[in-house]
Coordinates of N, CA and C in Angstrom, one line a residue:
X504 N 288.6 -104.1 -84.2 CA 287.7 -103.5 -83.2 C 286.5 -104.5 -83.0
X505 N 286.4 -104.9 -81.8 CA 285.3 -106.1 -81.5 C 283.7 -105.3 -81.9
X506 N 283.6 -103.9 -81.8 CA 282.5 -103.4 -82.5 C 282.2 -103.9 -83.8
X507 N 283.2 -103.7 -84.7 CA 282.6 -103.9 -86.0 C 283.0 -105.6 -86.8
X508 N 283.0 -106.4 -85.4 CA 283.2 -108.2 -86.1 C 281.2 -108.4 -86.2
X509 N 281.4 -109.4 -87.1 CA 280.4 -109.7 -87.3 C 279.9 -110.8 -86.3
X510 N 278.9 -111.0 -86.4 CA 278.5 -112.2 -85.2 C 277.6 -113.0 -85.9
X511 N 277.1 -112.5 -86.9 CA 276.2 -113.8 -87.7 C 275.5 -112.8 -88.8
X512 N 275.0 -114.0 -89.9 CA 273.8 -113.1 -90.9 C 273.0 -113.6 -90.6
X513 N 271.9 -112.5 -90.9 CA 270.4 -112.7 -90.9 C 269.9 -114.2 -92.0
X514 N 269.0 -114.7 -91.5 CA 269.1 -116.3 -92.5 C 267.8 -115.4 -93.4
X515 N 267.4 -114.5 -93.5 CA 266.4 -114.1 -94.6 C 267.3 -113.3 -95.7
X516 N 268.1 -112.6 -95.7 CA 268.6 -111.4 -96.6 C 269.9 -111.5 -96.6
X517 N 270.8 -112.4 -95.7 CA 272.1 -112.8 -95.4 C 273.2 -111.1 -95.0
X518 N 271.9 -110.1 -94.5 CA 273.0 -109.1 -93.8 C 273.8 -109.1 -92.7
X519 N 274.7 -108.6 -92.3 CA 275.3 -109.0 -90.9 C 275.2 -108.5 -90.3
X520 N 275.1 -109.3 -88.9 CA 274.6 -108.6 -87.6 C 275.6 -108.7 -86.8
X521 N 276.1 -107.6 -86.3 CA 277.0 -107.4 -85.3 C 277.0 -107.0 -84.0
X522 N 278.1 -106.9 -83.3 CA 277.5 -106.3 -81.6 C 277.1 -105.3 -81.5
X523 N 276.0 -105.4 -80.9 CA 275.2 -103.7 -80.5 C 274.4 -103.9 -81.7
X524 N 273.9 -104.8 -82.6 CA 272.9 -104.4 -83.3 C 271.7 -104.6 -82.6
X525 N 270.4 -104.5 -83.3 CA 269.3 -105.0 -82.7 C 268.8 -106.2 -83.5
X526 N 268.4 -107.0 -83.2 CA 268.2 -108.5 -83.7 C 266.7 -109.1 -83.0
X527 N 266.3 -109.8 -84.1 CA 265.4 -110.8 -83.2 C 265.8 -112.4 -83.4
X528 N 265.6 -113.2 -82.1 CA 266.5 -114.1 -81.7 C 265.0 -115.2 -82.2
X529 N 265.3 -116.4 -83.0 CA 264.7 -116.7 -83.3 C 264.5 -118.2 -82.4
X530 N 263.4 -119.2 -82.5 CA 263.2 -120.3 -81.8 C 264.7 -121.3 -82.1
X531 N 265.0 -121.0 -83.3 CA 265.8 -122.4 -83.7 C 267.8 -121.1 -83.4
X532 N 267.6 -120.4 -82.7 CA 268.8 -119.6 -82.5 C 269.5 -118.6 -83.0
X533 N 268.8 -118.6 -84.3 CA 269.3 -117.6 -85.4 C 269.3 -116.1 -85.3
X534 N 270.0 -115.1 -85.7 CA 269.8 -113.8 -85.1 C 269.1 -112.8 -86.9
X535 N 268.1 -112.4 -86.5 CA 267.4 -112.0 -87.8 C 267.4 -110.6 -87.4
X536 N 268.1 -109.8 -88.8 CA 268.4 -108.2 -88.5 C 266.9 -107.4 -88.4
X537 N 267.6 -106.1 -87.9 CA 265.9 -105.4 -87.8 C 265.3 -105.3 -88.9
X538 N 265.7 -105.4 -90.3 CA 265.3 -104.7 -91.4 C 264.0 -106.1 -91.4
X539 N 264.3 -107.5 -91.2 CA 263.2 -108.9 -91.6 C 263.4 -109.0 -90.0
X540 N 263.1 -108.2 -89.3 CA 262.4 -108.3 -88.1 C 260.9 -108.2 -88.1
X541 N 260.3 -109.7 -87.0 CA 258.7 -109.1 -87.1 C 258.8 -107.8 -86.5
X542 N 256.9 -107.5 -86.6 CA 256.9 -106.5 -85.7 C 255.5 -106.7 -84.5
X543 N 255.3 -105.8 -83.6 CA 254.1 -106.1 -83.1 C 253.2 -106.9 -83.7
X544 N 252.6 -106.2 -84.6 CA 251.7 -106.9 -85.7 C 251.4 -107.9 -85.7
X545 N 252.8 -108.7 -86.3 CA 252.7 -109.8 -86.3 C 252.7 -110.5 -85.1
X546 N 253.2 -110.3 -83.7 CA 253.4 -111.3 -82.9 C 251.7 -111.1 -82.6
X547 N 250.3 -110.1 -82.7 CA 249.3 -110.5 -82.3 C 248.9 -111.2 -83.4
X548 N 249.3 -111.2 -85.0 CA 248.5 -111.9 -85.9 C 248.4 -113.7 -85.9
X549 N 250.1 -113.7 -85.7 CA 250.7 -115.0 -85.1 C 251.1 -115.4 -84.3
X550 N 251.0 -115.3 -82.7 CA 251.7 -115.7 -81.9 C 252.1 -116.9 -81.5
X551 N 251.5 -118.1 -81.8 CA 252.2 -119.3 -81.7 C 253.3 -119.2 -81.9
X552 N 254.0 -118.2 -83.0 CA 255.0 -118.6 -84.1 C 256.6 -118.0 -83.1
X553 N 256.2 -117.3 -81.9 CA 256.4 -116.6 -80.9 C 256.8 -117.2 -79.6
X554 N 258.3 -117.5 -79.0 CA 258.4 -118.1 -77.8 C 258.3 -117.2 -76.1
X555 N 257.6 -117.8 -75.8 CA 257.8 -117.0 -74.3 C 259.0 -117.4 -73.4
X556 N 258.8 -116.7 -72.3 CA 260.2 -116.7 -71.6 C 260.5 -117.7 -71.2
X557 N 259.6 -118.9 -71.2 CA 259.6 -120.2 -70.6 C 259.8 -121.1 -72.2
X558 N 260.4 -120.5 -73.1 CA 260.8 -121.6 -74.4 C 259.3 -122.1 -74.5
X559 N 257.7 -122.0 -74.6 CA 256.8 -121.9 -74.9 C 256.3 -121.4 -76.3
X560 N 255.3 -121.7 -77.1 CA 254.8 -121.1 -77.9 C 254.0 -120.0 -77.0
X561 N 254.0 -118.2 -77.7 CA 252.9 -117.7 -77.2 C 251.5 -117.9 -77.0
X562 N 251.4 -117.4 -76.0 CA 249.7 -117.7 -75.9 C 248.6 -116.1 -76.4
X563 N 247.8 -116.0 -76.9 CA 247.3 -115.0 -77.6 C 247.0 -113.9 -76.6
X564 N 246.5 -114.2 -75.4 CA 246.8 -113.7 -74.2 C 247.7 -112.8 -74.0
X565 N 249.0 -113.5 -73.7 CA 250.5 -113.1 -73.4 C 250.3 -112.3 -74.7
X566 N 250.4 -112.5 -75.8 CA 250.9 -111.7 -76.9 C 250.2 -110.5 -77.1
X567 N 249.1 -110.2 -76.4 CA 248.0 -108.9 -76.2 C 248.2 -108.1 -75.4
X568 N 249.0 -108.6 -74.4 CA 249.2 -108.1 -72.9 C 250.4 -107.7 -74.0
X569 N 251.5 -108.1 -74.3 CA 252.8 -107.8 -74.3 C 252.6 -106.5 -75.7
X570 N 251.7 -106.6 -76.3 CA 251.2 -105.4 -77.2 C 250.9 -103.9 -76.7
X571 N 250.1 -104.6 -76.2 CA 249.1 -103.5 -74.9 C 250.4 -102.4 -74.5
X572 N 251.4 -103.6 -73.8 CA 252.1 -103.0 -72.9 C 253.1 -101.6 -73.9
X573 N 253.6 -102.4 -75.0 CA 254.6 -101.8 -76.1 C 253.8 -100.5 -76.6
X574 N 252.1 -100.2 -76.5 CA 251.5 -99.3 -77.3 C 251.4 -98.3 -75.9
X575 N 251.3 -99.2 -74.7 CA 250.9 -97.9 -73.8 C 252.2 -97.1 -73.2
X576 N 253.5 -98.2 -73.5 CA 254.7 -97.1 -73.1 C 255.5 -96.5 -75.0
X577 N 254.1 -96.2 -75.3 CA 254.6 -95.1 -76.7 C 254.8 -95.8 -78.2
X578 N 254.9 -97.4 -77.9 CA 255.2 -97.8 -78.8 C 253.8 -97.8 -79.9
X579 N 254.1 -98.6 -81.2 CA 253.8 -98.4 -82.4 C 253.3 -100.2 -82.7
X580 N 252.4 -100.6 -83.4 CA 252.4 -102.1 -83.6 C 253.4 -102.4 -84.3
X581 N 253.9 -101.3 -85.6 CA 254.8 -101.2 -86.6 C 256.0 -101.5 -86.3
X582 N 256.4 -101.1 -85.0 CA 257.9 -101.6 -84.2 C 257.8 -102.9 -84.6
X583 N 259.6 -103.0 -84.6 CA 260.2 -104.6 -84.6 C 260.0 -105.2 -83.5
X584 N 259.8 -106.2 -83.0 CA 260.3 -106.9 -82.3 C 261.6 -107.4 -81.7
X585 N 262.5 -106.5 -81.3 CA 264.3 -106.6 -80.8 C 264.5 -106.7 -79.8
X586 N 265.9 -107.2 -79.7 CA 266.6 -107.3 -78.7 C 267.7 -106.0 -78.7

């Protein structure tokens, strides 16, 4: 069942991530499971560390707005960051 093939491990904790997980996609391609997913938090504490849609580092800006936006449609700073 193509549900439960694996598609990669997380490069922090080596769990597998499969289709239909949630992941965060990292600059260098890597897919990191939700468990060593950032979270809001982090993308205002660090957002350089953070690419925009345009393969950019974030700008602190963008990363406040994109916060803003996640707290005012219910979200949490404590949320992961996923896809």
């Amino acid at each position: 069942n193509i549900e439960e093939e694996e598609v990669q491990k997380c490069p922090f904790c080596n769990n597998a991530i499969r289709v239909g997980d949630s992941y965060h996609g990292t600059s260098e391609g890597e897919m990191v499971c939700l468990d060593c997913a950032p979270t809001y938090s982090d993308l205002l504490r660090d957002p350089e560390s953070f690419l925009d849609a345009n393969d950019e580092p974030m700008t602190q800006e963008r990363a406040k707005e994109l916060c803003d936006a996640h707290v005012a449609a219910g979200g949490s700073l404590d949320d992961k960051v996923v896809a």
